[in-house]
XYZ file of C-alpha atoms in Angstrom:
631
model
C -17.042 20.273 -16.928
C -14.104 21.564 -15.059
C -15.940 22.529 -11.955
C -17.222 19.052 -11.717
C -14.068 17.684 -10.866
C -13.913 19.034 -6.670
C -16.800 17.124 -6.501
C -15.772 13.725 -7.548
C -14.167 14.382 -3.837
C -16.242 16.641 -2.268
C -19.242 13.622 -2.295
C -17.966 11.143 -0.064
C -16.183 14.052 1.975
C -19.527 15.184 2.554
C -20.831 12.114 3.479
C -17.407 11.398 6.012
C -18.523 14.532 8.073
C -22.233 13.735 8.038
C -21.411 10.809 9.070
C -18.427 10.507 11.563
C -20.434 13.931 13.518
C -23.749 13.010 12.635
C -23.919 11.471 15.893
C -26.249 8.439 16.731
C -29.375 9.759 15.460
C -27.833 8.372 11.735
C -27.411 4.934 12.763
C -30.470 3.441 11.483
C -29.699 5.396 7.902
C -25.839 6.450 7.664
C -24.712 3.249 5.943
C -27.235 4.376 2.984
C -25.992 7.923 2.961
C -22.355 6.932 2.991
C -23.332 4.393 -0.048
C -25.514 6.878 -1.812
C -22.439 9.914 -1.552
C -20.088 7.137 -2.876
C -22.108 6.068 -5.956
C -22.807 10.051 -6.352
C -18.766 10.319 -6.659
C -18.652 7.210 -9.380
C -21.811 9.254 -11.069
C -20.010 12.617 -11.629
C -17.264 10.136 -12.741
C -19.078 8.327 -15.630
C -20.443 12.015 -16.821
C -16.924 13.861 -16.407
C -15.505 9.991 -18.749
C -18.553 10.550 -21.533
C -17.394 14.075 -22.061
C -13.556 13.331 -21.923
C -14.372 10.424 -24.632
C -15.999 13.412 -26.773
C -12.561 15.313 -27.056
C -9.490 14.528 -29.221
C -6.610 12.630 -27.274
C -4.886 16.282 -27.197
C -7.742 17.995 -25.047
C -8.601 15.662 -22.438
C -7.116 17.298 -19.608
C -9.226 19.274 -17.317
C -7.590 21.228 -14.018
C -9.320 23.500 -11.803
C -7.850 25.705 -9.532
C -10.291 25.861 -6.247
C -8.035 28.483 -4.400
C -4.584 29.300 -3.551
C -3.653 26.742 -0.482
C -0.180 28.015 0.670
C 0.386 31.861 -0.063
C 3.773 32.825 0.721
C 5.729 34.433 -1.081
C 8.056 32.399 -2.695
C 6.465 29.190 -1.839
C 2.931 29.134 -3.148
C 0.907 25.702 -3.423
C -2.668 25.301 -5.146
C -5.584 23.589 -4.360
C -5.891 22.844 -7.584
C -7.268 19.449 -9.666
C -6.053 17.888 -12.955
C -8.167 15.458 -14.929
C -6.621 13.640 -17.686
C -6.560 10.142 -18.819
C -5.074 8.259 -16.090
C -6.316 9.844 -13.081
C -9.801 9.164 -14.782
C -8.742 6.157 -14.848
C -8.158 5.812 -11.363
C -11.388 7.627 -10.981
C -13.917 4.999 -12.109
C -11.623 2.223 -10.903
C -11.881 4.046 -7.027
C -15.435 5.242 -6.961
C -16.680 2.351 -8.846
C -15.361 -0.506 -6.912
C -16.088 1.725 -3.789
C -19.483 1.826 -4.606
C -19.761 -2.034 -4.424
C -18.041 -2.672 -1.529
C -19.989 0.006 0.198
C -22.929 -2.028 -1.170
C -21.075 -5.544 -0.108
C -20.912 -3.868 3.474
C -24.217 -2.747 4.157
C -25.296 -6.520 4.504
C -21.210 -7.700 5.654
C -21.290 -5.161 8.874
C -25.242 -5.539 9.486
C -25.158 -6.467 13.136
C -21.770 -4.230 14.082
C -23.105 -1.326 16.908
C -21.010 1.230 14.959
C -21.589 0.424 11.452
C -22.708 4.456 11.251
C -18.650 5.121 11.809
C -17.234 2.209 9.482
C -19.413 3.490 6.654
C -17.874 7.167 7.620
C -14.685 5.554 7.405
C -15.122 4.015 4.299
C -16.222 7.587 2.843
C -13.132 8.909 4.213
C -10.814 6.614 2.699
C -12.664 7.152 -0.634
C -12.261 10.925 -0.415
C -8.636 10.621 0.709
C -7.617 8.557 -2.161
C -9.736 10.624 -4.815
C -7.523 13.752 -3.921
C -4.277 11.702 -4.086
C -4.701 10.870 -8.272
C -6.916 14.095 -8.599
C -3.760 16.344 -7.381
C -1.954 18.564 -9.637
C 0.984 19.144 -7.401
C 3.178 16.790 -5.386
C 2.239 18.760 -2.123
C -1.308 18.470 -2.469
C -0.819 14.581 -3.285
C 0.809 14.426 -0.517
C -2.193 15.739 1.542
C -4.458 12.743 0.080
C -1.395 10.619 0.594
C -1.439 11.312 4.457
C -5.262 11.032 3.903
C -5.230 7.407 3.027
C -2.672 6.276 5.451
C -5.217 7.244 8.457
C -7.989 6.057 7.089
C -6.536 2.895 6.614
C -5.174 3.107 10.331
C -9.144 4.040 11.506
C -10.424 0.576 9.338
C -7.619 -1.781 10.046
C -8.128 -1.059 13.975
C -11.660 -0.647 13.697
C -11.977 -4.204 15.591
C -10.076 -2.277 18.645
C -11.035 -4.378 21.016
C -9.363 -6.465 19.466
C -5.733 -6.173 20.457
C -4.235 -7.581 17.336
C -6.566 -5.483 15.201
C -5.003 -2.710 17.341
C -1.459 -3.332 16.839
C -1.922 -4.511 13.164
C -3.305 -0.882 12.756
C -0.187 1.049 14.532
C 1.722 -1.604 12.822
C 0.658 -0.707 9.388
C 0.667 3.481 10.329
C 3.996 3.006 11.531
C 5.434 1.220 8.919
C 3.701 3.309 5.992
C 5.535 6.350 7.959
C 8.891 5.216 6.760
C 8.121 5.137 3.078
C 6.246 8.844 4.105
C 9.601 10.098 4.854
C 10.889 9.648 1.296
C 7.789 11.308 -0.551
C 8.645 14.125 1.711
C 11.948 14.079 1.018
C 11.457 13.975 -2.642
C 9.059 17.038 -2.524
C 11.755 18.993 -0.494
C 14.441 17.957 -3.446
C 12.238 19.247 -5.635
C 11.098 22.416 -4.406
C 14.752 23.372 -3.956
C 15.434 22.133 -7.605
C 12.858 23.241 -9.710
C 11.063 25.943 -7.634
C 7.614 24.373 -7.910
C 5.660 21.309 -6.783
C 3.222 21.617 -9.934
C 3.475 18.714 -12.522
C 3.273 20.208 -15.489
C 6.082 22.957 -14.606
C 8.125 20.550 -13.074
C 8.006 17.652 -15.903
C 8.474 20.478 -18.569
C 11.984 21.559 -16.177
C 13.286 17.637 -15.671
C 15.710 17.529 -19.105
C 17.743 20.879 -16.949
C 18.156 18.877 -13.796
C 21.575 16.595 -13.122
C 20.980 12.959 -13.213
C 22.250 12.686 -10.205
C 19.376 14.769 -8.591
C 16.495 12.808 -10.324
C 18.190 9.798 -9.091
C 17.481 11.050 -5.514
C 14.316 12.365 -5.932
C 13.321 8.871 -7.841
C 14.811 6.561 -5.034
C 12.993 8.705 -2.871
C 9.562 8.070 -4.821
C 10.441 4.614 -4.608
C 10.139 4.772 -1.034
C 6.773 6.293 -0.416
C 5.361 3.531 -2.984
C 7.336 0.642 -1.308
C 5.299 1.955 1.820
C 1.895 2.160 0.586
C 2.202 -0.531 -2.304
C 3.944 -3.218 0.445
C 7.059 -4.168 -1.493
C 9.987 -4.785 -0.096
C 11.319 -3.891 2.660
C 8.619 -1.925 3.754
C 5.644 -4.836 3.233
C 5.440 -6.784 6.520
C 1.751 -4.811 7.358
C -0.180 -6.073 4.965
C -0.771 -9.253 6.171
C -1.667 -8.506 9.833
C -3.527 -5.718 7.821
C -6.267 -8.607 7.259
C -7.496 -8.232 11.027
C -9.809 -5.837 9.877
C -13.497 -6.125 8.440
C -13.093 -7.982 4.979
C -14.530 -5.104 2.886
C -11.725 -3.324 4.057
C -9.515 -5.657 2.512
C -11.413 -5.490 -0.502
C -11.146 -1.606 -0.138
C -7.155 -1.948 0.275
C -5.951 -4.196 -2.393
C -8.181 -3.465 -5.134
C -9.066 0.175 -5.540
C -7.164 2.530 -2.787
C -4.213 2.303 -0.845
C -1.702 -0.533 -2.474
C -2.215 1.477 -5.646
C -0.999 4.576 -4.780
C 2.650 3.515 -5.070
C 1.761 2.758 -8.629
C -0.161 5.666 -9.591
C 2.909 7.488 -7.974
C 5.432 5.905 -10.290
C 3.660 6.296 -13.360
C 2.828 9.825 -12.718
C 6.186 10.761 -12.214
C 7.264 9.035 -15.366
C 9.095 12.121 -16.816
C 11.362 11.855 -13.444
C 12.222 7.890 -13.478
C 12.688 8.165 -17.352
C 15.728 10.680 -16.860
C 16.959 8.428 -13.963
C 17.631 4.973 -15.390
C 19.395 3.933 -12.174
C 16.486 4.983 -10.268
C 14.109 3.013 -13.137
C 16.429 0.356 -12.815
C 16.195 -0.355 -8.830
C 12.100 -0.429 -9.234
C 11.973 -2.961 -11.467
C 14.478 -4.651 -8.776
C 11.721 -3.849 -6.133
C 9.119 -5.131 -8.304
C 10.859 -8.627 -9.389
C 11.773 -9.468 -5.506
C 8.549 -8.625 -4.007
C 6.605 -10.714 -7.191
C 7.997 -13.915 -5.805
C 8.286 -12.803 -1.826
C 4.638 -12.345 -2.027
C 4.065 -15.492 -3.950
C 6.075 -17.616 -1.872
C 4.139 -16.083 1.273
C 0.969 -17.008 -0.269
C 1.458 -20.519 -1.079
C 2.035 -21.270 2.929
C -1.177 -19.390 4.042
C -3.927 -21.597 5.817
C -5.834 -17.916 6.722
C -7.292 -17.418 3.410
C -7.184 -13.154 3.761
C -3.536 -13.780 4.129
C -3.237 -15.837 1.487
C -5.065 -13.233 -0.905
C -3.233 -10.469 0.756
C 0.192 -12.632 -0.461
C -0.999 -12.678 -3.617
C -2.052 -9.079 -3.738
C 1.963 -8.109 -2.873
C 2.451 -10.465 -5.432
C 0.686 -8.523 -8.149
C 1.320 -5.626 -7.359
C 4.888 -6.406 -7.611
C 4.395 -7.419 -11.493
C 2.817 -3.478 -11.904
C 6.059 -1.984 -10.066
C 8.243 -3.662 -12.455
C 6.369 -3.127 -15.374
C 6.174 0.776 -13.852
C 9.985 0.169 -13.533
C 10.466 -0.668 -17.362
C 9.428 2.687 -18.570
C 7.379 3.420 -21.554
C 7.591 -0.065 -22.575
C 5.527 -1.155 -19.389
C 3.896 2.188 -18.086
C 0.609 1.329 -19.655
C 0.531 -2.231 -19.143
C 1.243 -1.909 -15.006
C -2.312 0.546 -15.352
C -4.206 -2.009 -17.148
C -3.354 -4.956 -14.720
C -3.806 -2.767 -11.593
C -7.439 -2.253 -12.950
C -8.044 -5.776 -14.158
C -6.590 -6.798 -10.646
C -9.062 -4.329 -9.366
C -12.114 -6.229 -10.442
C -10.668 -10.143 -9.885
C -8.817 -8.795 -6.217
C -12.198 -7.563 -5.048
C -13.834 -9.876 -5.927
C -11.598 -12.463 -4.592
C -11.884 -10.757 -1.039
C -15.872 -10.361 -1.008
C -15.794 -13.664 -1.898
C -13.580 -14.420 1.364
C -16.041 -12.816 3.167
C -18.595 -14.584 2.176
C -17.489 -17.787 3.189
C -16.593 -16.399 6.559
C -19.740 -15.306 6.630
C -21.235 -18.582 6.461
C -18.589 -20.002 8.472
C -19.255 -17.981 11.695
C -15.955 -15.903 10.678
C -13.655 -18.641 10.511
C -10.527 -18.050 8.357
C -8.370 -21.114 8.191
C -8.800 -22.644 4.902
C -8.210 -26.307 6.340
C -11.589 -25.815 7.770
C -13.387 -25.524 4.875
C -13.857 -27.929 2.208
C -16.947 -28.392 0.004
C -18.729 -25.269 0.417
C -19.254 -25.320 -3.388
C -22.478 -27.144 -2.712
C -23.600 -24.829 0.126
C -22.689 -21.501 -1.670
C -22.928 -21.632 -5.449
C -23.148 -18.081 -5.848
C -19.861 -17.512 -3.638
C -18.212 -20.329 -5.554
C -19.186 -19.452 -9.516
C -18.311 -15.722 -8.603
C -15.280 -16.340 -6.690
C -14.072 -19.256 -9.143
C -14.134 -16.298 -12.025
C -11.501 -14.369 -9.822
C -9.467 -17.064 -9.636
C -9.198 -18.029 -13.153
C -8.605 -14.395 -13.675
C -5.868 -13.863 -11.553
C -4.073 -16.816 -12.756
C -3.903 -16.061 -16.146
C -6.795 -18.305 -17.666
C -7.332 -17.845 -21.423
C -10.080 -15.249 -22.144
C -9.872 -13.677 -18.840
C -8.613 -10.644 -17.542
C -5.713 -11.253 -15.690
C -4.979 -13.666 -19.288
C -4.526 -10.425 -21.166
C -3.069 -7.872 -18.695
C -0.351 -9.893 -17.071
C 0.691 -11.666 -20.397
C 1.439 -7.656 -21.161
C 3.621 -7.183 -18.398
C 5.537 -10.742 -19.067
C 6.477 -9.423 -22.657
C 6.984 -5.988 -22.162
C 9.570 -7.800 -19.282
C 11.260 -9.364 -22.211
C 10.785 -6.508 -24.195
C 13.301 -4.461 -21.911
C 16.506 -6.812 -24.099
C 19.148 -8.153 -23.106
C 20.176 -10.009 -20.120
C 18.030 -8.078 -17.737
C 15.410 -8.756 -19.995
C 15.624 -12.560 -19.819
C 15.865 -11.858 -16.374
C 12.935 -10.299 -15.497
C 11.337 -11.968 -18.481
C 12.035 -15.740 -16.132
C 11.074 -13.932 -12.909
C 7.521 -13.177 -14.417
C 7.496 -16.523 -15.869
C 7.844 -18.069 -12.684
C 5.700 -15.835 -10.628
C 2.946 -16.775 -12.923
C 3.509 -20.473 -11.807
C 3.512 -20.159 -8.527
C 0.311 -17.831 -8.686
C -1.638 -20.832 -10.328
C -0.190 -23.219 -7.714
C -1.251 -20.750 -4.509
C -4.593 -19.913 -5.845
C -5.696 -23.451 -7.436
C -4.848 -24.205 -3.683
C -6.867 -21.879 -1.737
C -10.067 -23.036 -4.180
C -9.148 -26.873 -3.469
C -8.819 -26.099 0.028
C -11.783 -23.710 0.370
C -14.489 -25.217 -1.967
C -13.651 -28.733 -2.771
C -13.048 -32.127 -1.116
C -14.953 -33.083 2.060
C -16.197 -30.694 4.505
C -13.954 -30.085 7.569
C -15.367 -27.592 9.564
C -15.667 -28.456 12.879
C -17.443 -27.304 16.374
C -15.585 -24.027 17.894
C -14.746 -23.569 21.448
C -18.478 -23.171 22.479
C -19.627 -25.894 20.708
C -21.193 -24.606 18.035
C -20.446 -26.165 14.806
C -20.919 -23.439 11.443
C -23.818 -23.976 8.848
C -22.633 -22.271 5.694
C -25.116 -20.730 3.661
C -25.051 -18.232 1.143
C -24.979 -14.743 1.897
C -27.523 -11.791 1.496
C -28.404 -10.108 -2.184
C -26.546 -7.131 -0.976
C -23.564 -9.098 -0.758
C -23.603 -11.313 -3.530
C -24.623 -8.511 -5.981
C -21.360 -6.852 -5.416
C -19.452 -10.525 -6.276
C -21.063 -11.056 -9.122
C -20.771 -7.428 -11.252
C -17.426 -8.145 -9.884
C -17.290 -10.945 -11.792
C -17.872 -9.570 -14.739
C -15.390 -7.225 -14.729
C -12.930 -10.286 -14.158
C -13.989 -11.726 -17.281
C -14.309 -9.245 -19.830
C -12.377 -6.002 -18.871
C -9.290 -7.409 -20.305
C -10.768 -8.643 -23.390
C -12.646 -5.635 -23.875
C -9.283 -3.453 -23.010
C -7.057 -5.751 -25.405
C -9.208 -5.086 -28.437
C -8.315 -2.596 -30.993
C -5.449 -1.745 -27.869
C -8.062 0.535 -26.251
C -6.583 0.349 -23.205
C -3.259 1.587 -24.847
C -4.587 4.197 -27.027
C -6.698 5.803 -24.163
C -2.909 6.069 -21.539
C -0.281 6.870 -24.374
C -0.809 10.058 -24.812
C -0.243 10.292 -20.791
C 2.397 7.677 -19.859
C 3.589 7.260 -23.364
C 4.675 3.647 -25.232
C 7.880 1.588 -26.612
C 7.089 -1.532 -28.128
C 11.103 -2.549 -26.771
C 12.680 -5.297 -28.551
C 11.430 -8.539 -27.836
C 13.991 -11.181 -27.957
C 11.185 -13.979 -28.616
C 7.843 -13.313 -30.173
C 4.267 -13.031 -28.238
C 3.035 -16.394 -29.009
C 6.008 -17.627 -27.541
C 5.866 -15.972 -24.382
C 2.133 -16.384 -24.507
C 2.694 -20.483 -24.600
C 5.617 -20.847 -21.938
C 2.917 -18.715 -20.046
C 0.760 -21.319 -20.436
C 2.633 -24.001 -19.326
C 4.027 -22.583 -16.065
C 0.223 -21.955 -15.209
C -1.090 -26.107 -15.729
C 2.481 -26.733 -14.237
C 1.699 -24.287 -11.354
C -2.511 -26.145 -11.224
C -1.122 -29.417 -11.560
C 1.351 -29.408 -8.942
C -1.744 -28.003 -6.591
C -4.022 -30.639 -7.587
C -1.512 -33.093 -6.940
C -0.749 -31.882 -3.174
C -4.541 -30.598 -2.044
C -6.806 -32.052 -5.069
C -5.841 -35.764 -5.039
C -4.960 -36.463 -1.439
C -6.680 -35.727 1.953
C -6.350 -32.577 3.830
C -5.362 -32.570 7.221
C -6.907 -29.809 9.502
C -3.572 -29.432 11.103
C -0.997 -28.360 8.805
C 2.192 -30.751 8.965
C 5.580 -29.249 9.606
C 6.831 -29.168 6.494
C 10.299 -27.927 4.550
C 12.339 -24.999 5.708
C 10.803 -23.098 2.767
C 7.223 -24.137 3.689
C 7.941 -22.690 7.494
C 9.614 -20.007 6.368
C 6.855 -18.713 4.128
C 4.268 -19.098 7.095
C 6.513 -16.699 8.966
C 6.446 -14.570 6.132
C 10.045 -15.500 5.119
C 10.850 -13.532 8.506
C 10.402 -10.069 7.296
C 8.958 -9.522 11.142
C 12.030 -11.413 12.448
C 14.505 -9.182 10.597
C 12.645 -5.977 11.380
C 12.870 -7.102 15.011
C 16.245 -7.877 14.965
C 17.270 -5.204 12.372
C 15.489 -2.204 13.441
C 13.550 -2.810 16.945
C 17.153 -4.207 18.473
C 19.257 -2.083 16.669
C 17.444 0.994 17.868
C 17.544 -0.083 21.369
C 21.296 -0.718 20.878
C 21.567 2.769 19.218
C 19.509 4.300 22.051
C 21.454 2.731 24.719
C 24.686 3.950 23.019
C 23.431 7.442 22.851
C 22.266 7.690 26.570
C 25.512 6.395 27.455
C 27.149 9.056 25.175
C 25.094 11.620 26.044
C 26.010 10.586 30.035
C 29.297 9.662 30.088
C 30.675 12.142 27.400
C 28.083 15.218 26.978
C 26.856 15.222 30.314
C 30.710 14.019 31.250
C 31.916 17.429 30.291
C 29.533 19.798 31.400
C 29.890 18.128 34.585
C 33.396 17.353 34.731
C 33.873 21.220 33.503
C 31.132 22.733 36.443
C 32.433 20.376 39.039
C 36.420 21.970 37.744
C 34.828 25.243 38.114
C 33.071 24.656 41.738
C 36.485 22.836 43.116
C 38.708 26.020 42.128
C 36.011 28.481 43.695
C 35.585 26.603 46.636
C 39.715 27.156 47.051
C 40.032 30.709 46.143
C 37.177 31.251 49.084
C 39.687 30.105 51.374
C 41.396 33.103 50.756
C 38.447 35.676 51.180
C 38.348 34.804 54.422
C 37.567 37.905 56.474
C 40.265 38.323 58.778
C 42.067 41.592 58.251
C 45.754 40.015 59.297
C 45.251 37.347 56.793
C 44.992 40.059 53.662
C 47.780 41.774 55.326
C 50.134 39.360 54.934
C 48.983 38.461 51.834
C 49.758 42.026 50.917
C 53.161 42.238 52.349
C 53.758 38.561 50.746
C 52.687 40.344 47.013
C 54.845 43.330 48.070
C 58.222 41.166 48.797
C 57.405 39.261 45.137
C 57.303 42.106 43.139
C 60.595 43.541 44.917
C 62.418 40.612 44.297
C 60.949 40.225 40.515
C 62.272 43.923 40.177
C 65.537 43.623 41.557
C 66.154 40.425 39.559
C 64.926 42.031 36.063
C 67.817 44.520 37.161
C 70.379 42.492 37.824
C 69.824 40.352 35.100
């Protein structure tokens, strides 16, 4: 079963290549070979999961060792795979959900000239993120890491000609380049410390290592996964990330890149556990960028920006549950693959009502499209009483995890966090109750665009609406089905390992002040969007309410913070490097020239001139002699 694993990635790598140098003659069939490759990945994945399930919790991790990558002596680095229970998981949740969306896009990017390349991209992006959790080094991660930052570049730009597709792409490659630098940084620190980039080697070496040093290498971790996850401060590209074709939203938030931060965390759990102040600042991370994204979300009239809010949101709930060690490692898994499910879900769903709304995105637009796409409502609907916690429901049993494993941690940080969780989870029911008011209830608002054309929604094409509703029923019953008999649990301990904590209040409790903050959280919605008309010009609102459309200036502060700042530290250096630097070596040649130019005034070829120069020397050293004498 071992050798199976290269070709979990070597499928859709396969069909990248065909594809992307195929050339034109695949057009009329590439989007069904980058589909088929895709589903051929998820394949190999269910058969590689049945045979895993066969073994004891002890013997269910593969590797295989393809070739040596980097021979040198003293520096040697593997292509080499590991399989265990949470890359698998990982596995299914990428190749699975990559299927669909592949399937979603075939009918999404029907009339696009160069749907050949987007499916090639798609592939790509697939393949890149398989080798990230299939790695069994840090270097070789790494590779897959780079991997999915420019295929996400190539499908957030795809729209080029569309300039602020264009810059949202460079925007998010630049940005994603920062956290880059502190995954590299990390596997320098640890190549120097422990000798290897392996896992198991270097996990089995951490309990040698100063505190001190895993701190650094941890903060550094940190980094890369505020980069790629979009926490703070490194999350202001994932909302103009939304200018590209909606499956690649889908593709983003739900099975690929936002994840990678938190498959990085808890694979380096043996690290972040021997660094509690580096534990300690992620669950920081995590508990800022919970309500940053929520607060974004709740001001949104694009509804992609809206869901991509609400994806920083949850993804900052798995960063601090990551951050809480064993007592949230598991639980920060299960809720980034329950999220998986409702997130996609929620974004094919988006892009279905675009669709039918001749790609119109501003949710004060909308308003009863329940009745013109029932399919797009029912399947969308289930997403959103997954992701806000609903009873029975997915996102019911995975967040109310992370909530009292946040309590769990004791002690004031645990109320702490315990309250921030709380309160993220009402003001996730308030954003999302409103984008389903505002999208799919009340009286239609659409109006003519520019050309005069005024949209007719309808529902979209079997290929598309397929995809929403297996979706769906992954947002109702995965966490049910995960919850029972703690399968879920059972299947990542021996991986991540488990602390129940100590729990200052019991689960029913947290379970019912969960409860309320969601109908507070609906209520306050219905209230605002459900009960009174809604004007297709936003008003002006609070300072909050502006501030949160403006994405409680993160782009301001980057501007002023970074763009201005390194102009101002530019400018200083030229001026340094001209006035000082190139001050000296000027000042110094010009010193130089002046003194030559004088001392060839006395080579000056006349032979009376050097003779009384002579006799001048002559009468100096006399009169030197005879007063050395005398004195």
């Amino acid at each position: 079963m071992e050798n199976l694993i290269a070709l979990l990635i070597a499928a859709p790598l396969l069909g990248a290549v065909v594809l992307l140098c195929g050339g034109r003659r695949l057009d009329r069939t590439g989007h069904w070979i980058g589909t088929l490759l895709a589903a051929a990945s998820f394949g190999i994945g269910v058969v590689l999961f049945a045979d895993m399930l066969g073994r004891s919790a002890d013997d269910r991790t593969l590797t295989q060792n393809l070739y040596t990558w980097i021979p040198v002596e003293g520096f040697q680095a593997d292509m080499a795979f590991q399989l265990d229970q949470l890359s698998m998981t990982f596995v299914l949740l990428i190749s699975g959900v990559g299927t669909l969306i592949h399937v979603y896009s075939i009918g999404y990017m029907e009339h696009d000239e160069r749907r050949r390349r987007f499916f090639g991209y798609l592939n790509l992006f697939v393949a890149a993120m398989l080798l990230l959790v299939l790695a069994d080094n840090y270097l070789l991660l790494y590779f897959g890491w780079e991997g999915v930052g420019l295929a996400s570049y190539l499908l957030i730009g795809f729209w080029q000609h569309k300039p602020s597709a264009a810059t949202a792409a460079k925007k998010a490659f630049l940005v994603n380049r920062v956290g880059d630098i502190g995954l590299s940084i990390a596997i320098m620190l640890m190549f120097t410390t422990f000798g290897t980039f392996a896992f198991t080697p270097l996990f089995g070496a951490v309990g040698e290592t100063s505190e001190g040093t895993l701190t650094a290498i941890g903060l550094m971790l940190l980094l890369a996964a505020c980069g790629k996850s979009a926490q703070v401060p490194l999350q202001s590209w994932l909302g103009d990330a939304m200018e590209g074709p909606t499956p690649v939203s889908a593709l983003i938030h739900a099975a690929t890149m936002v994840t990678a931060g938190v498959y990085l965390i808890v694979r380096s759990a043996a690290i972040f556990n021997a660094a509690p102040d580096a534990q300690l600042v992620v669950t920081v991370v995590g508990a800022v960028t919970l309500l940053f994204g929520a607060i974004v979300g709740c001001a949104k009239d694009d509804i992609k920006k809206a869901l991509a809010g609400s994806t920083m949101s949850q993804i900052g709930y798995m960063i601090l549950a990551a951050g809480l060690g064993p007592i949230g490692y598991v639980f920060a898994i299960m809720h980034l693959v329950t999220h998986g499910f409702f997130k996609a879900g929620l974004f094919l769903g988006a892009g279905s009502v675009m669709h039918g709304m001749n790609d119109e995105v501003d949710m004060r637009k909308y308003g009863g499209l329940r009745k013109y796409m029932p399919v797009t409502f029912v399947t969308f609907g289930l997403g959103y009483l997954a992701i806000i916690g609903f009873p029975g429901l997915s996102g019911f049993f995975s967040k109310d995890m992370i909530i009292e494993a946040a309590f769990a941690k004791g002690g004031t940080e645990g109320w702490i966090l315990g309250g921030v969780t709380l309160l993220g989870a009402g003001i996730t029911a308030f954003y999302m109750t409103r984008v389903m008011l505002l999208t799919f209830f009340g009286e239609k608002r659409w109006q003519p665009d520019a050309n005069g054309h005024e949209p007719h929604p309808h529902e979209s094409p079997k290929s598309m609406t397929i995809p929403m509703v297996i979706l769906a029923f992954g947002s109702v019953f995965a966490g049910a089905f995960f919850e029972i008999g703690e399968r879920f649990l059972k299947w990542l301990e021996p991986v991540t390992g488990y602390s129940h904590g100590n729990p200052p209040v019991s689960a029913m409790t947290v379970t019912a002040a969960t409860m309320v903050m969601l109908l507070v959280g609906v209520g306050i919605a219905w209230a605002m969007y459900g009960k009174r008309p809604v004007p297709v010009v936003a008003p002006r609102g609070s300072f909050l309410t502006r501030a949160a459309r403006r994405d409680l200036y993160q782009d301001d502060f980057n501007h002023v913070v970074l763009v201005r700042g390194g102009e101002h530290l530019t400018r200083s250096l030229v001026y340094l490097d001209h006035s000082v630097v190139d001050g000296v070596v000027n000042g110094t040649a010009a010193s130089v020239g002046g003194l030559s130019g004088r001392l060839r005034k006395l080579q000056n070829g006349y032979a009376r001139s050097y003779a009384v120069s002579m006799f001048g020397g002559t009468a100096i050293l006399i009169a030197a002699t005879l007063l050395m004498r005398a004195v």
